[in-house]
Short mmCIF file of C-alpha atoms in Angstrom, two decimals:
data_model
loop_
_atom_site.label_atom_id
_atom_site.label_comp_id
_atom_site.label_asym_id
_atom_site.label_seq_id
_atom_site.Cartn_x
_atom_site.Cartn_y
_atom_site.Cartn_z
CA UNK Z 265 18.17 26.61 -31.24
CA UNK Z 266 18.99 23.74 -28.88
CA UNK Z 267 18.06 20.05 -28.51
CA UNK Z 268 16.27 19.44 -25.30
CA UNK Z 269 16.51 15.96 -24.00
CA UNK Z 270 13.45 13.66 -22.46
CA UNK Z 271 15.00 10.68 -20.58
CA UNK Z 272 13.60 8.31 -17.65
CA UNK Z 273 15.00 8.41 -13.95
CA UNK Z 274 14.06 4.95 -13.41
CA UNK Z 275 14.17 1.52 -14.58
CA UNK Z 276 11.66 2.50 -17.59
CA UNK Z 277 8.12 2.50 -18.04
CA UNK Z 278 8.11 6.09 -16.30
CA UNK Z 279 5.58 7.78 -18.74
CA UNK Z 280 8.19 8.98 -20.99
CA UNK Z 281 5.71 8.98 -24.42
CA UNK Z 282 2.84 10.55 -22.47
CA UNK Z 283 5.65 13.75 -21.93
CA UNK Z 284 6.67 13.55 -25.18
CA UNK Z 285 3.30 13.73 -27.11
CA UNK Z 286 2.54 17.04 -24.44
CA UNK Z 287 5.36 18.76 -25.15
CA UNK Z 288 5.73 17.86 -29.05
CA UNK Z 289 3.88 20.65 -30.22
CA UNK Z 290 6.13 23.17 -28.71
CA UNK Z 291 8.91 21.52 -30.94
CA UNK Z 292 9.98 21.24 -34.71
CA UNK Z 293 11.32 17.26 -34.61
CA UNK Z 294 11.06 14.85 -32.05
CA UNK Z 295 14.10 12.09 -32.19
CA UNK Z 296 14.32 8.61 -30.88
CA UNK Z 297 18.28 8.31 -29.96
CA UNK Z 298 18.75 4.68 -28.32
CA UNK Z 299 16.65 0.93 -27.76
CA UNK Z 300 14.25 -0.66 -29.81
CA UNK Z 301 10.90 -2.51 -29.74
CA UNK Z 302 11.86 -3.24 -26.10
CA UNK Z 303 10.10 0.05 -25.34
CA UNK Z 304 6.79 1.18 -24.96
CA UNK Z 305 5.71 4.13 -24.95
CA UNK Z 306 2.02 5.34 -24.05
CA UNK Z 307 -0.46 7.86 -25.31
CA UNK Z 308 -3.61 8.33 -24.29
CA UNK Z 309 -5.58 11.16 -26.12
CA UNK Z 310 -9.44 11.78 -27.00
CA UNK Z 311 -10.38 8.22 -25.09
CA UNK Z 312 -8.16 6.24 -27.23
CA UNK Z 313 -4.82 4.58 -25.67
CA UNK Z 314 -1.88 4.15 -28.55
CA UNK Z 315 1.88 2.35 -27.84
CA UNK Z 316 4.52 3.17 -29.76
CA UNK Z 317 7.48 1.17 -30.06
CA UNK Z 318 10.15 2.58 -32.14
CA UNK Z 319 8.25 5.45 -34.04
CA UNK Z 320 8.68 8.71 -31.97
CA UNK Z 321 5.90 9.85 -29.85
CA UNK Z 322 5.68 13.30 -32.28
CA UNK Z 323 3.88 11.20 -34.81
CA UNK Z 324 0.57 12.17 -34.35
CA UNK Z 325 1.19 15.91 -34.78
CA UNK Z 326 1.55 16.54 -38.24
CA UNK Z 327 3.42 19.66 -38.65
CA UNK Z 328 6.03 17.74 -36.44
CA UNK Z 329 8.88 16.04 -38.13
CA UNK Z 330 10.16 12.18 -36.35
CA UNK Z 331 13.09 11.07 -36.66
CA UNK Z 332 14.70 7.10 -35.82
CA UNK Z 333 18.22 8.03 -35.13
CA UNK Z 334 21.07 5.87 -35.15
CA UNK Z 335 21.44 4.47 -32.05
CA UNK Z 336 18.06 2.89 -32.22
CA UNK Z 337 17.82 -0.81 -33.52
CA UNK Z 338 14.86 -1.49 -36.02
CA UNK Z 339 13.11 -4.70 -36.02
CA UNK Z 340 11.48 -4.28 -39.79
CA UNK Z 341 8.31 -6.53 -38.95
CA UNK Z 342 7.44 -4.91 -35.93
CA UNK Z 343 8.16 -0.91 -37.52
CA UNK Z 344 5.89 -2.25 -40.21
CA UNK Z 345 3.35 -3.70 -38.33
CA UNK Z 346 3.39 -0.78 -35.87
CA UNK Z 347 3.09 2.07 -38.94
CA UNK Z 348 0.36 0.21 -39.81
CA UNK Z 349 -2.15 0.43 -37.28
CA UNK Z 350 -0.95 3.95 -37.30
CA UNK Z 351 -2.63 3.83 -40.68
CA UNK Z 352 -5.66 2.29 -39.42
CA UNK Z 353 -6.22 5.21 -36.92
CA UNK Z 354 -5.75 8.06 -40.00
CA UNK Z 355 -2.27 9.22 -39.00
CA UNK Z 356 -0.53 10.28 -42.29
CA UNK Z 357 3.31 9.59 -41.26
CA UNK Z 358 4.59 9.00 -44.75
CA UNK Z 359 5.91 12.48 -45.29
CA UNK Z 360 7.16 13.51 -41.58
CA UNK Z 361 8.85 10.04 -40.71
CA UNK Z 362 12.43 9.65 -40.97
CA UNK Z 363 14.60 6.83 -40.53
CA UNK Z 364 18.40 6.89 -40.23
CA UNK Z 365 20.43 4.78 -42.56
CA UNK Z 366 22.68 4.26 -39.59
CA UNK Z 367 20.21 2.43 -37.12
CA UNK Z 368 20.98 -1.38 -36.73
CA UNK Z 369 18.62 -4.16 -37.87
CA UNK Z 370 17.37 -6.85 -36.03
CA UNK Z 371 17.04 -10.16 -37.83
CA UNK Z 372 14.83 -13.13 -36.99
CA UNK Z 373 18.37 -14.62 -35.53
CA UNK Z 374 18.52 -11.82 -32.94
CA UNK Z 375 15.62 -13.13 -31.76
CA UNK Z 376 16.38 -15.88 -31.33
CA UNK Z 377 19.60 -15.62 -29.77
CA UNK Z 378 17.94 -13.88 -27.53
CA UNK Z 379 15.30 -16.48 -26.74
CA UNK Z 380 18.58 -19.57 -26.29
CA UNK Z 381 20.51 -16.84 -24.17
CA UNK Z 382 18.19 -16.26 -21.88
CA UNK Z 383 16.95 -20.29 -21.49
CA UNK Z 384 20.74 -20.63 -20.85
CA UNK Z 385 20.90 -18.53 -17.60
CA UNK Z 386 18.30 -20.32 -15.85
CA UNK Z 387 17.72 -19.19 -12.58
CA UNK Z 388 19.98 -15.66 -13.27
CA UNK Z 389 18.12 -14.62 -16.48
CA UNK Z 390 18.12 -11.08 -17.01
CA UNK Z 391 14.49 -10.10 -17.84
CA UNK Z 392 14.85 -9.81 -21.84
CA UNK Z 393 12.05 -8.79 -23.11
CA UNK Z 394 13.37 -11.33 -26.05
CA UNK Z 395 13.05 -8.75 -28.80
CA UNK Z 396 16.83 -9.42 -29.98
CA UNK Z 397 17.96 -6.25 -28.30
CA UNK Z 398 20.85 -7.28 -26.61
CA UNK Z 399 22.31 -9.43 -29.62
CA UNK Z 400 21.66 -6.56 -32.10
CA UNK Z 401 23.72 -4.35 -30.18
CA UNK Z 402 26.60 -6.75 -29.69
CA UNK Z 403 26.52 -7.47 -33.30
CA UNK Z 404 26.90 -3.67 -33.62
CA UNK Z 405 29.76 -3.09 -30.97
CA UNK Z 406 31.42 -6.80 -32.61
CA UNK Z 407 31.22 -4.67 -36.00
CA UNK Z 408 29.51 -7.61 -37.65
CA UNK Z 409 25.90 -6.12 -37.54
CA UNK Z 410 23.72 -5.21 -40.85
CA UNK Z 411 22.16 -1.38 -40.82
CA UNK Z 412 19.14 0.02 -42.73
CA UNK Z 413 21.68 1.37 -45.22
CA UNK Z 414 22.91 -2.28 -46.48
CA UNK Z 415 19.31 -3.14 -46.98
CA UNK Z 416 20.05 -0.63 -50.53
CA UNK Z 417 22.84 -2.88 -51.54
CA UNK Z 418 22.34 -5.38 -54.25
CA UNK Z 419 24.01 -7.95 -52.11
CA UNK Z 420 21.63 -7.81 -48.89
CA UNK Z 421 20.15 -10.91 -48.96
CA UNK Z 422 24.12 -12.63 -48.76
CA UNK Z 423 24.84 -10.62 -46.56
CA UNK Z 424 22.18 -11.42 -44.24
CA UNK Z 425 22.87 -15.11 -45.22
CA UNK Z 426 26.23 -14.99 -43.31
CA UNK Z 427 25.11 -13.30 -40.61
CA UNK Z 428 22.02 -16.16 -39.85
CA UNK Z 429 25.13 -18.40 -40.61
CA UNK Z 430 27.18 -17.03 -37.09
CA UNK Z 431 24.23 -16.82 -35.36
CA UNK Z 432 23.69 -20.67 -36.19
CA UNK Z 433 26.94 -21.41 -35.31
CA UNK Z 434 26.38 -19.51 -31.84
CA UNK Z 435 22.91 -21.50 -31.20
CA UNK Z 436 24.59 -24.69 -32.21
CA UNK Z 437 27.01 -24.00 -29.29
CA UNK Z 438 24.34 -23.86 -26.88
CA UNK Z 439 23.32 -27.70 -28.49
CA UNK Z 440 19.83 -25.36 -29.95
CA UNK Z 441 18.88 -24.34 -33.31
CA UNK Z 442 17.90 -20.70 -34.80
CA UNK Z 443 14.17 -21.98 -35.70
CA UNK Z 444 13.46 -18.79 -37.60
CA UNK Z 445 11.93 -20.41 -40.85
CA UNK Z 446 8.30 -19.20 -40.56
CA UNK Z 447 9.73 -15.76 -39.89
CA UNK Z 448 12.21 -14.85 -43.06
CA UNK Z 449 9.44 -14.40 -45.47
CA UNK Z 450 7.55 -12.12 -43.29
CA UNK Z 451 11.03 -10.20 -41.96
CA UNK Z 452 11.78 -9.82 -46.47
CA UNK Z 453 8.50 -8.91 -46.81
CA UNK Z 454 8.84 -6.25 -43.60
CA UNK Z 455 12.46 -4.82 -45.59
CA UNK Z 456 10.87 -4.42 -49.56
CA UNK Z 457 8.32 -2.00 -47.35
CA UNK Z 458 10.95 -0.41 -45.26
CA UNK Z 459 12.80 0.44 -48.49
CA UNK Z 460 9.79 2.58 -49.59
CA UNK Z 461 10.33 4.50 -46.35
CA UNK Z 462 12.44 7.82 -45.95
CA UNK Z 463 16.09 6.54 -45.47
CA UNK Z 464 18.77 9.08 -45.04
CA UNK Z 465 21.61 10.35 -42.97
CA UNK Z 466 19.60 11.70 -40.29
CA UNK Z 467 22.64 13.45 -38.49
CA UNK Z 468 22.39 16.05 -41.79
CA UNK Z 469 18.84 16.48 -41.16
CA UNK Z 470 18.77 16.97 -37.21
CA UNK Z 471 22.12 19.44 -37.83
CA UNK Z 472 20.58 21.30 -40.65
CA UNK Z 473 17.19 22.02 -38.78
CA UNK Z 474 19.72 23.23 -35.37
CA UNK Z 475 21.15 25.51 -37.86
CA UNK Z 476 18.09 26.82 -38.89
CA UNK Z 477 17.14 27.69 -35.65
CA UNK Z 478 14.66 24.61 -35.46
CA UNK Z 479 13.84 23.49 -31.93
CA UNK Z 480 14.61 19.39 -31.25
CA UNK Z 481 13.30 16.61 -28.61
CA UNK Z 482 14.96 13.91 -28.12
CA UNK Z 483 13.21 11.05 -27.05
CA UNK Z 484 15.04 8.09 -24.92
CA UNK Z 485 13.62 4.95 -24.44
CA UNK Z 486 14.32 2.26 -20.81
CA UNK Z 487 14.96 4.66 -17.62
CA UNK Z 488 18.78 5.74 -16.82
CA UNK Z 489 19.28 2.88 -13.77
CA UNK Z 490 18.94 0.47 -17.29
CA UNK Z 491 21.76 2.04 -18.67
CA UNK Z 492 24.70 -0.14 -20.08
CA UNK Z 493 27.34 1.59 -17.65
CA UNK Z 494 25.53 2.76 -15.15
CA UNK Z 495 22.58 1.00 -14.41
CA UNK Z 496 22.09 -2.30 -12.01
CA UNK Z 497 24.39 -4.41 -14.39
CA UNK Z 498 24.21 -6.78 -15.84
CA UNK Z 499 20.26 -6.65 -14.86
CA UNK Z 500 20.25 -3.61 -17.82
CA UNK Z 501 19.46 -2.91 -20.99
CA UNK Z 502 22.15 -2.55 -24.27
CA UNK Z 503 22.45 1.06 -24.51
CA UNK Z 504 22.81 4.36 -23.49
CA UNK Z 505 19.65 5.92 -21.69
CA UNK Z 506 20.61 8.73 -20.45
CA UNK Z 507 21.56 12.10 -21.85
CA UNK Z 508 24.26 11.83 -23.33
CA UNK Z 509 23.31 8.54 -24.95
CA UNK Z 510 21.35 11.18 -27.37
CA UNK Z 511 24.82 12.98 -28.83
CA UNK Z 512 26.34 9.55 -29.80
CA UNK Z 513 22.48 8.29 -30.67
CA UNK Z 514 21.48 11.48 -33.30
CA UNK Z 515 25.18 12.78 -34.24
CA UNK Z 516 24.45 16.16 -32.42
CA UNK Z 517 26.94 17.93 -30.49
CA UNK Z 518 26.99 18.26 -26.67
CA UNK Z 519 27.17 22.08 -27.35
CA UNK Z 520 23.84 21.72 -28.45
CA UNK Z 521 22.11 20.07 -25.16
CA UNK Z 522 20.12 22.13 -23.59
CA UNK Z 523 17.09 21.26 -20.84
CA UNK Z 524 16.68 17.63 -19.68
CA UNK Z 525 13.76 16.53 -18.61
CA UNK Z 526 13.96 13.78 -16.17
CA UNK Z 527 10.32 11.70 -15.87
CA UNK Z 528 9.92 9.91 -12.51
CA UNK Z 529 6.51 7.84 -11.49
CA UNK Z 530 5.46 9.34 -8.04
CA UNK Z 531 6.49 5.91 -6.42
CA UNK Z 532 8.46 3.37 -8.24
CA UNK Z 533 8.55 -0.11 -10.89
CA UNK Z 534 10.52 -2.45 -12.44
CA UNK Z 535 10.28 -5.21 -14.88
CA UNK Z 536 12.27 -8.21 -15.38
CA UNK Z 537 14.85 -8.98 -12.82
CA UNK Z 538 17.41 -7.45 -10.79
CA UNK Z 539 17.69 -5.77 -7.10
CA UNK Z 540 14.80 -2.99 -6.12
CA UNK Z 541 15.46 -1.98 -3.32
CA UNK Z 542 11.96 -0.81 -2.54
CA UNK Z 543 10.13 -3.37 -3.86
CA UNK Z 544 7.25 -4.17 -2.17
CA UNK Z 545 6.05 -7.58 -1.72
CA UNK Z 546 2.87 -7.44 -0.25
CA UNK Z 547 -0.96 -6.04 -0.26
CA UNK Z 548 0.34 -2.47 -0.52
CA UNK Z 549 2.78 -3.31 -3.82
CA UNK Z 550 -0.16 -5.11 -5.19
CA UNK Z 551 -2.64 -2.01 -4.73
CA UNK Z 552 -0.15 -0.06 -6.41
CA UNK Z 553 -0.01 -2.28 -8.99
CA UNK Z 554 -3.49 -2.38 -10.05
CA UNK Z 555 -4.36 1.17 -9.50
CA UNK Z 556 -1.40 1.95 -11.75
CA UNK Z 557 -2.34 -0.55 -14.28
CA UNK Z 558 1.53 -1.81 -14.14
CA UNK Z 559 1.47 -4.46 -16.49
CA UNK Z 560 4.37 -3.75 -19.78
CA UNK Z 561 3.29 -2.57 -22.33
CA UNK Z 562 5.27 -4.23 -24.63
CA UNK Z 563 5.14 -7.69 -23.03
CA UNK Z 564 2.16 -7.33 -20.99
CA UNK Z 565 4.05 -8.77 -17.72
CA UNK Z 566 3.10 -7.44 -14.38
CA UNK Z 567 5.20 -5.31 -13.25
CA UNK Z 568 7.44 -5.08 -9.56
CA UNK Z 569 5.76 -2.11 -7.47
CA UNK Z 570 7.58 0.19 -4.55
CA UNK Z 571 7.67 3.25 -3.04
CA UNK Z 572 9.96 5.88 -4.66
CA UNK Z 573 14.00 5.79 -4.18
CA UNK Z 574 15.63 9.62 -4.26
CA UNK Z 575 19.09 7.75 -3.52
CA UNK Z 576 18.63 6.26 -7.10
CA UNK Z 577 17.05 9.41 -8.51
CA UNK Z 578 19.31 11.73 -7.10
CA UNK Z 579 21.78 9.43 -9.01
CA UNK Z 580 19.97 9.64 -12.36
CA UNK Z 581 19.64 13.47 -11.76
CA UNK Z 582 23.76 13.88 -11.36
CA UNK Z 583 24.00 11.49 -14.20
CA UNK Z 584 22.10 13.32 -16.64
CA UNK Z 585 22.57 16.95 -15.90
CA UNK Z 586 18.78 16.89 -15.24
CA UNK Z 587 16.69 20.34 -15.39
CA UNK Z 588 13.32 19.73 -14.65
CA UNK Z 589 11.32 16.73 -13.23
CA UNK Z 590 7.81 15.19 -14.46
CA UNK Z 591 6.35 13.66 -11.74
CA UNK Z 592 3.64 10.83 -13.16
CA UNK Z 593 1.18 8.70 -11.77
CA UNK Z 594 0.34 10.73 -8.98
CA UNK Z 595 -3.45 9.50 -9.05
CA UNK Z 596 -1.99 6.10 -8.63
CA UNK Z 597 -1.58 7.15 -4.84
CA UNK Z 598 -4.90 8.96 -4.54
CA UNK Z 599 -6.04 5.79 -1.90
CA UNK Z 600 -3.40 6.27 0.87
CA UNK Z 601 -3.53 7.87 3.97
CA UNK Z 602 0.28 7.47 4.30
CA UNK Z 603 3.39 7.55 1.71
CA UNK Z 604 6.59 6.17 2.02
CA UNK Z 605 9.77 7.43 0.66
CA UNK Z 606 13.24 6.24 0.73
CA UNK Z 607 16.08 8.73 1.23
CA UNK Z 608 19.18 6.78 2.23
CA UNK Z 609 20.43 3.14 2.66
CA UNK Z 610 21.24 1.62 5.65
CA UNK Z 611 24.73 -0.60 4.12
CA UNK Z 612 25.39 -4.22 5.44
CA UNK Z 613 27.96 -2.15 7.73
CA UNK Z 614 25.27 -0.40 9.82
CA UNK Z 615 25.77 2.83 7.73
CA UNK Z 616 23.35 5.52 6.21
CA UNK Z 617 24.20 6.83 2.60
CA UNK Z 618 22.09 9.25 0.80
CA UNK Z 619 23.96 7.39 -2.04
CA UNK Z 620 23.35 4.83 -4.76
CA UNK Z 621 26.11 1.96 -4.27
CA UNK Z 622 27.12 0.26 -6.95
CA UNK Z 623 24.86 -2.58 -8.13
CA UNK Z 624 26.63 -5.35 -6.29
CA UNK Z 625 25.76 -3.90 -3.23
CA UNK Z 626 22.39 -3.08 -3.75
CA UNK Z 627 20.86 -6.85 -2.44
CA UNK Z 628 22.70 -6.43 0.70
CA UNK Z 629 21.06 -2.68 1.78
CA UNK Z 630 18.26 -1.64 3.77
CA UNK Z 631 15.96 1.28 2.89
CA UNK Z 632 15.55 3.90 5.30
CA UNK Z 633 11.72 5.78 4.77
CA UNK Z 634 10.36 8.52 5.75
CA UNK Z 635 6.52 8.65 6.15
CA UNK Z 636 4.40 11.40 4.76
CA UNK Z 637 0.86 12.08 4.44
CA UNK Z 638 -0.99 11.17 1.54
CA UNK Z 639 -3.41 12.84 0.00
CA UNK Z 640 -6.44 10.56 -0.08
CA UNK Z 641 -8.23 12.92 -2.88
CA UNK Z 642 -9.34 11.33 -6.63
CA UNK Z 643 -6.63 13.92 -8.46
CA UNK Z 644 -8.09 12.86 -11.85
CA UNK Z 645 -10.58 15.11 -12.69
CA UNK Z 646 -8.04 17.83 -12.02
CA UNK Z 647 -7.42 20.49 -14.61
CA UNK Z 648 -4.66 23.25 -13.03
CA UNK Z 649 -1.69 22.94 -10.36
CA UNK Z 650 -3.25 25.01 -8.10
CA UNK Z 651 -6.16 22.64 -7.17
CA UNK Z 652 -3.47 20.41 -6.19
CA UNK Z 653 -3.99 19.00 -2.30
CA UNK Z 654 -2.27 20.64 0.49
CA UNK Z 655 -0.70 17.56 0.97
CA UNK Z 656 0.21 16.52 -2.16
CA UNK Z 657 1.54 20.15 -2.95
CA UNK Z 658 4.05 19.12 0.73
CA UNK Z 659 5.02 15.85 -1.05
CA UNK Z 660 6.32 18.17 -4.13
CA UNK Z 661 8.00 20.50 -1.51
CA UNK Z 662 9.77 17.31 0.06
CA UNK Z 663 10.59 15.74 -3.20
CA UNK Z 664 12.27 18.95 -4.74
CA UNK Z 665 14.04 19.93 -1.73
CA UNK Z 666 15.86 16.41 -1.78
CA UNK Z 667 16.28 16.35 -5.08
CA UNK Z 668 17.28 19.93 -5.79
CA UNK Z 669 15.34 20.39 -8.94
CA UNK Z 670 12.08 21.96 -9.63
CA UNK Z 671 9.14 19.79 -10.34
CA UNK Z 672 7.68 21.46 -13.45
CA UNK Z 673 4.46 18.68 -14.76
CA UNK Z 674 2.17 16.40 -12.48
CA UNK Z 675 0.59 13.88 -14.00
CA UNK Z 676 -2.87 13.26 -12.18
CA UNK Z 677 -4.21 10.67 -15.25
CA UNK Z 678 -3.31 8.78 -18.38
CA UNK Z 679 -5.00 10.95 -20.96
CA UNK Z 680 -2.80 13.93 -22.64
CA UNK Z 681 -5.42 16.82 -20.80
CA UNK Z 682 -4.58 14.88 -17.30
CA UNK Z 683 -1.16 16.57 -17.35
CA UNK Z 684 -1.00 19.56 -15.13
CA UNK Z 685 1.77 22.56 -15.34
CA UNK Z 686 3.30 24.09 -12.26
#
């Protein structure tokens, strides 16, 4: 059977966990392939809201087995502290969670490397969410990072020694210090319990199941325009969120790849910095941003609100071979009697592209909308397709005809019944 992959069209935060933990049950493993604790990803089932960070959004169906893959890097004290309230809520994950050997660990240094890079830009910081993300994964690519494997080795603790030693050296440069004291114990104390965990070489697992004719999601975390190549760089996150990220991020074939599901909010958000080129700035953006609740849920910062962009998304569709779309949040424009929607950019030159330019360009073009009507009907209480809105049913025609892929889930609410199939 094949893997089917789940990855966001945007810059992140596009529902991706809410998908997964729908379409789970119709699956035999779901896999995280790429990011970290940076992500967040949202369930909201039987009244209760839950975030996951780096455990995969299968985890609260049992018969479902969830796998950390090896692109993912695994903060310890976070994984622990996040299994934990698992724990508090009566999931049993002990005996369907699997972590890779492979997957990168991030240190109390990261951290704070993180924290002194970011002070250091000033006015042109990046956004970090300051989780060590982006020093994890250039201790990985500089081939001087530590893995869950070494964590077995007898010699862990030196090892982890030398590598607080280059990150001093590296803070020192900047004229700061590491400061990570009060955190060691805790991060030792976070590895003895990782150590109890399942560790293993994943890439057997996830092949052995595809040769038993197991099906397999893979889960991505960020939105493809944060990718590391082609997203708005350097305003991006440190790995590979789109499709194909998931080959390199599980050790699966591309023979294997199947459907991708592309998840798209019904308008558009960002967090950190970098160019939007919809962002809105005024009453309208703010609306949006409280009836969508658009605050991260990993760092709880508001988040930058705009109508959609099908330039960008018709970009992240080419990108990732997508096969279906998941539109979300479309309650979140229940209140307006008009919609906006950008199809092309007008470029500093005075001309109109249907296309995404590349991300130097981006501060320098105008969006060109069309209006359509909205809806003006409380979705929520929704339960089938068909009692979509006339209008609301045209704003799926329009968005699949410029897209040129079928719209197969509307979101009309938060909670896991709120999610209606076309």
């Amino acid at each position: 059977m094949p893997v089917d992959v789940l990855v966001g069209l945007q810059w992140g935060d596009e529902g991706k966990g809410k998908i997964v933990d729908v379409l789970a049950p119709t699956y035999d493993a779901v896999a995280r392939f790429q990011g970290g604790p940076n992500a967040g990803h949202t369930l909201t089932f039987d009244g209760i809201k839950h975030v996951l960070h780096q455990v995969p959004s299968g985890i609260f169906h049992p018969h479902i087995l969830n796998i950390v893959g090896n692109g993912v890097v695994l903060d310890p004290i976070v994984f622990r502290a996040e299994l934990q309230k698992l724990t508090d809520r009566g999931v049993d994950w002990a005996k369907n969670l699997y972590i890779s050997k492979k997957a990168q660990l991030i240190l109390p240094s990261h951290r704070a490397l993180d924290r002194i890079s970011e002070e250091a830009r000033g006015n042109t910081k990046i956004g970090s969410t300051l989780k060590g993300i982006g020093p994890t994964y250039s201790d990985k690519i500089g081939r001087v990072g530590l893995r869950v494997s070494h964590i077995l080795l007898p010699d862990f603790e030196q090892r982890y020694k030398e590598a607080v030693a280059q990150h001093a050296a590296i803070a020192a440069h900047n004229h700061k210090e590491l400061e990570i004291e009060s955190l060691e114990a805790e991060f030792f104390s976070a590895v003895e319990f990782l150590r109890t965990l399942q560790l293993i070489d994943t890439e057997y697992l996830l092949n052995d199941l595809l040769s038993q004719g197991k099906r397999i999601l893979a889960e991505g975390a960020q939105g493809s325009l944060l990718d590391i190549d082609f997203g708005s760089y350097p305003y991006v996150t440190s790995s590979s969120t789109i499709a194909a990220g998931a080959c390199t991020g599980l050790g699966i074939a591309p023979r294997h790849i199947d459907k991708v599901y592309g998840i798209t909010k019904a308008y558009c958000t960002r967090v950190g910095s970098g160019p939007f080129p919809t962002e809105l700035h005024d009453e309208v953006g703010e609306q949006i941003r409280q009836a969508g609740r658009e605050f991260g849920s990993t760092t709880g910062r508001p988040r930058r609100t705009g109508w959609i962009d099908l330039p960008a998304l018709r970009y992240a569709i080419m990108l990732n071979g997508v096969t279906e779309l998941h539109l979300m949040k479309a309650d979140v424009l229940d209140g307006f009697t008009e919609i906006q929607a950008c199809t092309h950019y007008r470029t500093a030159t005075g001309e109109s592209t249907p296309q995404l330019p590349d991300p130097g360009e981006l501060t320098t073009i105008t969006p060109e909308y069309r209006t359509l009507p909205g809806w003006n009907t409380d979705l929520t209480a929704l339960t089938d397709a068909a009692q979509l809105p006339a209008n609301l049913q045209s704003y799926l025609d329009f968005l699949e005809q410029e897209l040129q892929v079928p719209i197969s889930i509307v979101s009309v609410g938060p909670d896991r019944v709120s999610t209606l199939h076309r």
